[in-house]
Coordinates of C-alpha atoms in Angstrom, one line a residue:
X192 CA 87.9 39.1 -35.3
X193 CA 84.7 39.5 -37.4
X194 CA 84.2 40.0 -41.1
X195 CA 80.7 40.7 -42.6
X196 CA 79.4 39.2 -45.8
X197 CA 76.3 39.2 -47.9
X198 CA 75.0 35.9 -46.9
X199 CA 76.3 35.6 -43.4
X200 CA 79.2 36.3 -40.6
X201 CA 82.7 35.0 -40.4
X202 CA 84.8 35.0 -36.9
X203 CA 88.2 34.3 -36.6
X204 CA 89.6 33.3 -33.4
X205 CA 93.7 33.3 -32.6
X206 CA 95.4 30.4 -31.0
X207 CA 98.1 28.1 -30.5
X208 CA 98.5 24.7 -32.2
X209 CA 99.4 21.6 -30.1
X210 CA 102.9 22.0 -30.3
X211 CA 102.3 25.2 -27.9
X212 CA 104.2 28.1 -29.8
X213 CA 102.8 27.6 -33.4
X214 CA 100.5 30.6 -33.9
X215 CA 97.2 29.7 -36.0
X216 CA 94.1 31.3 -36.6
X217 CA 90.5 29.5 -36.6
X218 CA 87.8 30.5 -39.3
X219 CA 84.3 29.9 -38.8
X220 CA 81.4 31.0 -40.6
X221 CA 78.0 31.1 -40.0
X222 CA 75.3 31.6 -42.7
X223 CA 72.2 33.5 -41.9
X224 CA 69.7 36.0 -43.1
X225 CA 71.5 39.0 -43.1
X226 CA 74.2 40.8 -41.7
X227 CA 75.2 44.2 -41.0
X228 CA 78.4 45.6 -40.3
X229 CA 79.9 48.7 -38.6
X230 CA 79.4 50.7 -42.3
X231 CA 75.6 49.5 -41.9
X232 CA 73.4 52.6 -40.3
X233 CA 70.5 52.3 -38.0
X234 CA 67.5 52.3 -40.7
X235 CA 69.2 49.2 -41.9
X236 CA 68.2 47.6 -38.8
X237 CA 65.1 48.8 -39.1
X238 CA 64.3 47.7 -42.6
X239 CA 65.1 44.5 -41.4
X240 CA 61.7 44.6 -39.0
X241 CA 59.8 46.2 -41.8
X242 CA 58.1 43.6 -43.2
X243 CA 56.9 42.3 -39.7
X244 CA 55.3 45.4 -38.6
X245 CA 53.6 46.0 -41.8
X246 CA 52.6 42.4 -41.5
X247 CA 51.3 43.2 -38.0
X248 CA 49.3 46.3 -38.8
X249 CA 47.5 45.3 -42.2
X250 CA 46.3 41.7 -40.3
X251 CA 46.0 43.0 -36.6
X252 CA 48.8 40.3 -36.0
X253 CA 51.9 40.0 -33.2
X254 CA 54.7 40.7 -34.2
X255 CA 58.4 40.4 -32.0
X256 CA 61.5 41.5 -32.5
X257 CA 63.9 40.0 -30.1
X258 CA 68.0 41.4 -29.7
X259 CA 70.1 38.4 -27.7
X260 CA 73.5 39.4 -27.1
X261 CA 76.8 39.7 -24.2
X262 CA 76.8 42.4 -22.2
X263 CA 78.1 45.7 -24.1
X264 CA 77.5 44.4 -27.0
X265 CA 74.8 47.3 -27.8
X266 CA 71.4 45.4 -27.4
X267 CA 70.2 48.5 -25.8
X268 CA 71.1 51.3 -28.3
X269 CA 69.8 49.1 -31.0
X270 CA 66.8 49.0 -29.4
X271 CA 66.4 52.5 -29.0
X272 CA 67.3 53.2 -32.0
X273 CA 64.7 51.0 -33.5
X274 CA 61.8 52.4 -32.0
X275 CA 63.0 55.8 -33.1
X276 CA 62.2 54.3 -36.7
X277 CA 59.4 52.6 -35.6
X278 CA 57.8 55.7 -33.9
X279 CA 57.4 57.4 -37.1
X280 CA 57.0 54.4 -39.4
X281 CA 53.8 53.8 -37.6
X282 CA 52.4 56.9 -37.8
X283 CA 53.4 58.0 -40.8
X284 CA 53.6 54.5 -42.9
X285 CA 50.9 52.8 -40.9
X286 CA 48.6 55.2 -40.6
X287 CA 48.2 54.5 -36.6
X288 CA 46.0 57.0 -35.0
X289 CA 46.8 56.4 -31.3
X290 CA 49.6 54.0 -30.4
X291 CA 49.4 52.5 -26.4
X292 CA 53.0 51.5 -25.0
X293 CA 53.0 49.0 -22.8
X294 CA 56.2 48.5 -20.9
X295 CA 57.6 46.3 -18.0
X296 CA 60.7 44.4 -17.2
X297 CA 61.6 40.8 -15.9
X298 CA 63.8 40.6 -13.0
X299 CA 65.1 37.7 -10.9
X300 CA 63.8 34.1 -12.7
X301 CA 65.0 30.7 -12.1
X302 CA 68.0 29.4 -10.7
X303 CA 68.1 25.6 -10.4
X304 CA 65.6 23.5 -11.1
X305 CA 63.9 23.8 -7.5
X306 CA 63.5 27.4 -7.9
X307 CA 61.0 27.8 -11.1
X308 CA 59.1 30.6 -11.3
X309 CA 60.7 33.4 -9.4
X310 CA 60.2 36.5 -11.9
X311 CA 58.8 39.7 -11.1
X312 CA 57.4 41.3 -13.5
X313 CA 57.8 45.5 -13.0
X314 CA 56.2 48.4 -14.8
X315 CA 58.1 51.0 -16.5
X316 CA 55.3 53.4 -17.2
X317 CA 55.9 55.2 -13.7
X318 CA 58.6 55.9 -11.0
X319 CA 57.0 54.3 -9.0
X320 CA 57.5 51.1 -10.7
X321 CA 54.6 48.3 -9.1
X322 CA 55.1 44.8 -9.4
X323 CA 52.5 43.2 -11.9
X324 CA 50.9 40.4 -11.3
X325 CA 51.5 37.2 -13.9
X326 CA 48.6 35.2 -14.9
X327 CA 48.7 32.0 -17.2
X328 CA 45.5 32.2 -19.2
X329 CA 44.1 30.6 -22.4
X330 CA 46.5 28.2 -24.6
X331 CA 49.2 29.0 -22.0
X332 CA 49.5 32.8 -22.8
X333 CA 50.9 34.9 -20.0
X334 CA 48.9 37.7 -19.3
X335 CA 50.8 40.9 -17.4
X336 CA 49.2 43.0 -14.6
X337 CA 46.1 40.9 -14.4
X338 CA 44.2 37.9 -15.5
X339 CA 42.5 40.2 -18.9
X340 CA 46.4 41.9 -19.7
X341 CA 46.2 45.3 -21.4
X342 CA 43.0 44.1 -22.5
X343 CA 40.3 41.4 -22.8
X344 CA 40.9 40.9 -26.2
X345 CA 41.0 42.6 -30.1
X346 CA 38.2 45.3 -30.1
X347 CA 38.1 45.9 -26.8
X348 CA 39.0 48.9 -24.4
X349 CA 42.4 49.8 -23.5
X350 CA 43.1 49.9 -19.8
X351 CA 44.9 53.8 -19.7
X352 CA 46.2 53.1 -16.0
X353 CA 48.6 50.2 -17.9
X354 CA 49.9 51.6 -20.3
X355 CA 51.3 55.3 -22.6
X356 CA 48.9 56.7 -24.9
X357 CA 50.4 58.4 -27.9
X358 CA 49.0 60.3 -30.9
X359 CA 52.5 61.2 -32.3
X360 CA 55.9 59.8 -32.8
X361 CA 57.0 62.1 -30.6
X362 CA 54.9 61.3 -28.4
X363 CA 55.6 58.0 -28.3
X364 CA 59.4 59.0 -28.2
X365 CA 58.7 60.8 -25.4
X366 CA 57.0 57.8 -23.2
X367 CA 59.6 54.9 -24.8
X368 CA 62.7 57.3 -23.3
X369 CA 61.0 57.9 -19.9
X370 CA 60.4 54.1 -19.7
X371 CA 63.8 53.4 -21.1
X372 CA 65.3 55.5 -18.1
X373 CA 63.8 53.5 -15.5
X374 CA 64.7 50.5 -16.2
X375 CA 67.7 48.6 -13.7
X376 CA 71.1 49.0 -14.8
X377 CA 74.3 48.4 -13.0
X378 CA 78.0 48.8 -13.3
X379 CA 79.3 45.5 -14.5
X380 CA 82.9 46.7 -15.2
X381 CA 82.4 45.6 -18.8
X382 CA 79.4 48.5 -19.1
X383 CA 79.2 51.3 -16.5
X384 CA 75.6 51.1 -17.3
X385 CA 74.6 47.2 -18.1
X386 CA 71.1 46.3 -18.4
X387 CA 69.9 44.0 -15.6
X388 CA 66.4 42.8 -16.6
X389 CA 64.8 41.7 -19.5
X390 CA 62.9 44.7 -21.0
X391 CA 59.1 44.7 -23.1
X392 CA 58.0 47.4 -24.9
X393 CA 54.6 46.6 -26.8
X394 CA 53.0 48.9 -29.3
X395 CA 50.0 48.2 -29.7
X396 CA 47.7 50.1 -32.1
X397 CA 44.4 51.6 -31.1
X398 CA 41.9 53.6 -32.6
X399 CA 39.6 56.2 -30.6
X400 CA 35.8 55.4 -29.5
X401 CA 35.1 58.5 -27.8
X402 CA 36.9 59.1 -24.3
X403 CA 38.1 55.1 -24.7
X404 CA 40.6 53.5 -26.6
X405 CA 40.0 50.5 -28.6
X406 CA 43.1 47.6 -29.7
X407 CA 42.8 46.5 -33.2
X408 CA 44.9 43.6 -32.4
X409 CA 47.5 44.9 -34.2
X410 CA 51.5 44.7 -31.5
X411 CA 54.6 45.0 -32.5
X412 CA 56.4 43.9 -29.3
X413 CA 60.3 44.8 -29.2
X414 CA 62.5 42.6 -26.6
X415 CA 65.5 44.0 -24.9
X416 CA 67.3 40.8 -23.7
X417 CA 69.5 41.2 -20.6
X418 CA 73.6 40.3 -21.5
X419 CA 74.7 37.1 -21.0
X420 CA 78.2 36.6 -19.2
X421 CA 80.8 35.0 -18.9
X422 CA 83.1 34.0 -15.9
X423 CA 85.5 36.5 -16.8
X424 CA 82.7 39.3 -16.6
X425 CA 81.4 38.4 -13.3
X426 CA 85.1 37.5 -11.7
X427 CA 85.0 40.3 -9.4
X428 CA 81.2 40.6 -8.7
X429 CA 79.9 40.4 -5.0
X430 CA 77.7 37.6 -4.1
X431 CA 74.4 39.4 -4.9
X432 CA 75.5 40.3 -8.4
X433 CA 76.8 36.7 -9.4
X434 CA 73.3 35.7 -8.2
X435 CA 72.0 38.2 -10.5
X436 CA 73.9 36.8 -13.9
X437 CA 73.2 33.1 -12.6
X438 CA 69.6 33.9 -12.8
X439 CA 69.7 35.8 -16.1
X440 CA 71.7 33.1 -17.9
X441 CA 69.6 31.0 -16.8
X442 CA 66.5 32.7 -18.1
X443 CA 68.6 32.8 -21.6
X444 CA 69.5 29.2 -21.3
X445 CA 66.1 28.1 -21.1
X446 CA 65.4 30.5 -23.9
X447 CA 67.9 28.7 -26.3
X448 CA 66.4 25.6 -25.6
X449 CA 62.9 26.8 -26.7
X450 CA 64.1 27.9 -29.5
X451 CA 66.0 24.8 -30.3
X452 CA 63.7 22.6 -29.7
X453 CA 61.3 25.1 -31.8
X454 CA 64.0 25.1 -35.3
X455 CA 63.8 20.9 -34.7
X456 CA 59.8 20.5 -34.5
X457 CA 59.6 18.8 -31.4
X458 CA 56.1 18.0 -30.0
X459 CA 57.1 19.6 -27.0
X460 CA 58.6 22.8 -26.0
X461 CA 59.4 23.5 -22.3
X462 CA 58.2 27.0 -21.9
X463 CA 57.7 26.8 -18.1
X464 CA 61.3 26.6 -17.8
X465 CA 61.1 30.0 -17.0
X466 CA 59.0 33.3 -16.6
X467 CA 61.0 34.6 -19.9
X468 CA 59.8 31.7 -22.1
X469 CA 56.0 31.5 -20.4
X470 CA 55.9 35.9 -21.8
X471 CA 57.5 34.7 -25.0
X472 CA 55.3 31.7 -25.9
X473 CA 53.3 33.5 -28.7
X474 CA 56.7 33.8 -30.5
X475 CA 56.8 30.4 -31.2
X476 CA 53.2 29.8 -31.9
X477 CA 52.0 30.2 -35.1
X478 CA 48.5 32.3 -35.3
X479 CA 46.0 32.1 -37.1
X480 CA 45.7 35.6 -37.8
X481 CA 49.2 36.1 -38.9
X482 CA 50.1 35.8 -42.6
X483 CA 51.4 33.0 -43.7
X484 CA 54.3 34.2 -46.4
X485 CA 55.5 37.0 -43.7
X486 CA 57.7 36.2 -40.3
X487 CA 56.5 36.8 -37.3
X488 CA 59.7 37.2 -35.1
X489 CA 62.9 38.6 -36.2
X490 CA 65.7 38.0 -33.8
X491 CA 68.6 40.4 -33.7
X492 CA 72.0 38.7 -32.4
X493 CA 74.5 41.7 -31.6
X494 CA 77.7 40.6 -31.2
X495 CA 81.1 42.3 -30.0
X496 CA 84.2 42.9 -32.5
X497 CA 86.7 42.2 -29.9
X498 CA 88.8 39.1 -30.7
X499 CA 88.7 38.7 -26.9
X500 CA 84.7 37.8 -27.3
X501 CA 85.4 35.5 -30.0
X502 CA 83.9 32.7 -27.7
X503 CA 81.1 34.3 -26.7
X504 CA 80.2 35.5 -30.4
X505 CA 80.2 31.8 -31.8
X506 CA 77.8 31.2 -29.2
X507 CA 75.1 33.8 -29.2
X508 CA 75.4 33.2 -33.5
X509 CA 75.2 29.6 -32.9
X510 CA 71.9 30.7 -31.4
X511 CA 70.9 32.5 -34.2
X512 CA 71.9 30.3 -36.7
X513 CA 69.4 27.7 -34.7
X514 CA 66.5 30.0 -36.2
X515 CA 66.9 28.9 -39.5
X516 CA 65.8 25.9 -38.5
X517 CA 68.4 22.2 -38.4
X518 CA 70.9 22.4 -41.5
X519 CA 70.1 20.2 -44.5
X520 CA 71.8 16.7 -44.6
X521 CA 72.8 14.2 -47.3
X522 CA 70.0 11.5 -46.8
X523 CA 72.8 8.8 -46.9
X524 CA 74.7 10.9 -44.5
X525 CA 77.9 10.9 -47.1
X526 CA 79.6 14.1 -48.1
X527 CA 78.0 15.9 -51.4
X528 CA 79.4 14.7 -54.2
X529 CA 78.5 15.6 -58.0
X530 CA 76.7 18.3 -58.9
X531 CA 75.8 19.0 -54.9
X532 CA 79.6 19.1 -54.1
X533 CA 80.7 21.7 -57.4
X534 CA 77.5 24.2 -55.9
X535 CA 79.1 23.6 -52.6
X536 CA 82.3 24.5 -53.2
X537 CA 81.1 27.6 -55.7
X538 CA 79.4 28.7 -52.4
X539 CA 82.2 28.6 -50.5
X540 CA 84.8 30.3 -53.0
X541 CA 82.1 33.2 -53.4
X542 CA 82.2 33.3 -49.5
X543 CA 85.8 33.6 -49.8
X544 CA 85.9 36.5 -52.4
X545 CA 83.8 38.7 -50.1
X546 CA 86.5 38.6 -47.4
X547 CA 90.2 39.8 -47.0
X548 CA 92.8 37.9 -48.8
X549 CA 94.5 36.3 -45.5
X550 CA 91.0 34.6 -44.3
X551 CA 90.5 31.3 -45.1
X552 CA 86.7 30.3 -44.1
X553 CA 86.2 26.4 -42.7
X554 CA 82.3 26.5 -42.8
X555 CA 80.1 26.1 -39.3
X556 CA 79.5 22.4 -38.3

């Protein structure tokens, strides 16, 4: 139900035509950055979020990299497999000294409009798992565990109690997996093990001042979205567990509007939809330390192969596809013609080329 080209995905979705016993099949495509497909290994990924944590580390800059997805559509082992990469890249490429993992997870959030605010925020960096404490501070920032965060600011101390200290990859392996493992998960019948919150693992990278442990400013922060799903997943949930997807859809629903309102440059962004978007704010805020010709967030859309998710693919790419910003338009608002329609349709028949003979792309409207 998928096919994989250079310049973007293609999904084809089976169906009837009005007559009722006419097969047909749909083509849609959707254009974007990049796209890897099952022959595509795990340092691909990875070189993909290259760039942004070199970025990060040469201008002590954020950096985020954010995987949206259904449940079982491997967000999770994507993420692992990322930091894997990352682990050494940073040690090795960066030339980190000590890297401080911070990790915590978002639970519960919003559902219905009455009901704003309701995340908790848990640590991952013990069993014991305490609740941290959200603070709104300067320009709307979100800081976790207390009204300072992980620290007061770049060039300051470290608070150890909050976070992993590292001065290896495997180190850092060693305090991502153990964080990793305590995270909620819960049989969904789509995934015996389905991720329930929204996971944050920052890295941030330090240098040592004798017994303390000084930020450069420099954090790569990787997002582990909890799965969206759809009423089909959730049709034989108890009460407590459709409460639980309510919530987390609508903690993705509010993200999606963020970010569309974000690729049309609206004066106003409603962040405070939700706990999610208040932690992910300085995703869509451009700093001033951060350079200018380099991204500063990468989002990851995994999708399922399954012509049975073909509905819940064209979504979660639909969001993706919002990243590139609104697509461009004939100022007259008439079809191309001339020399815009012949690069059109050369575009198209290259598209074409790249796939199996039977698919016919229509392109995404």
């Amino acid at each position: 139900a998928v096919s994989t080209t250079a310049s973007g995905i293609a999904l084809h979705a089976c169906g009837m035509k009005l007559d009722g016993k006419t097969p047909k099949i749909e083509h849609k495509s959707f254009p974007l950055h990049a796209a890897l497909g099952p022959a595509c290994g795990e340092r691909a990924v990875f070189d993909l979020a290259r760039p942004l944590v070199d970025a990060a580390a040469r201008h002590a800059s954020h950096a985020t990299v954010l995987c949206y997805g259904q449940t079982g559509s491997g967000k999770t082992y994507t993420v692992g497999q990322l930091v894997e990469h990352l682990a050494k890249h940073l040690f090795a490429g960066c030339g980190a000294a000590v890297v401080a993992l911070e990790a915590f997870e978002l639970s519960g959030g919003a559902k219905g409009m009455l009901q704003l605010g309701n995340g908790h925020a848990h640590s991952l960096g013990s069993d014991a798992k305490p609740e941290l404490a959200l603070f709104e501070g300067a320009e709307g920032v979100v800081q976790v565990g207390g009204s300072k965060g992980l620290c007061s600011g770049d060039g300051q101390e470290l608070d150890p109690e909050r976070c992993g200290i590292a001065r290896s990859a495997e180190g850092l392996m060693e305090r991502f997996r153990a964080a990793e493992r305590r995270r909620v998960s819960l049989d969904t019948r789509r995934n015996a093990a389905s991720s329930r919150t929204h996971a944050f693992y920052r890295f941030h990278l330090a240098g040592a001042s004798g017994k303390a442990f000084v930020a450069t400013g420099a954090c790569i922060e990787l997002v582990d979205l909890a799965g969206s799903e759809s009423n089909k997943d959730s049709l034989y949930h108890d009460k407590s567990r459709v409460d639980v997807a309510a919530k987390i859809n609508f903690s993705l629903m509010a993200l999606n509007d963020c970010i569309r309102k974000t690729a049309q440059g609206a004066k106003y962004v409603p962040f405070r939809q939700d706990k999610l978007t208040q932690l992910l704010r300085p995703c869509f805020v451009r700093r001033e330390t951060a350079p200018k010709d380099v991204a500063s967030v990468l989002f990851l859309a995994c999708i399922s192969p399954l012509a049975s998710d073909v509905h819940q693919s064209v979504r979660t790419l639909t969001y993706a596809q919002q990243c590139r910003g609104p697509p461009a338009r004939p100022a007259t608002g008439r079809p191309a013609t001339g020399a815009g329609a012949k690069a059109k349709g050369k575009a198209r028949a290259k598209t074409k080329a790249a796939l199996p003979e039977w698919v016919d792309v229509v392109e995404a409207s």
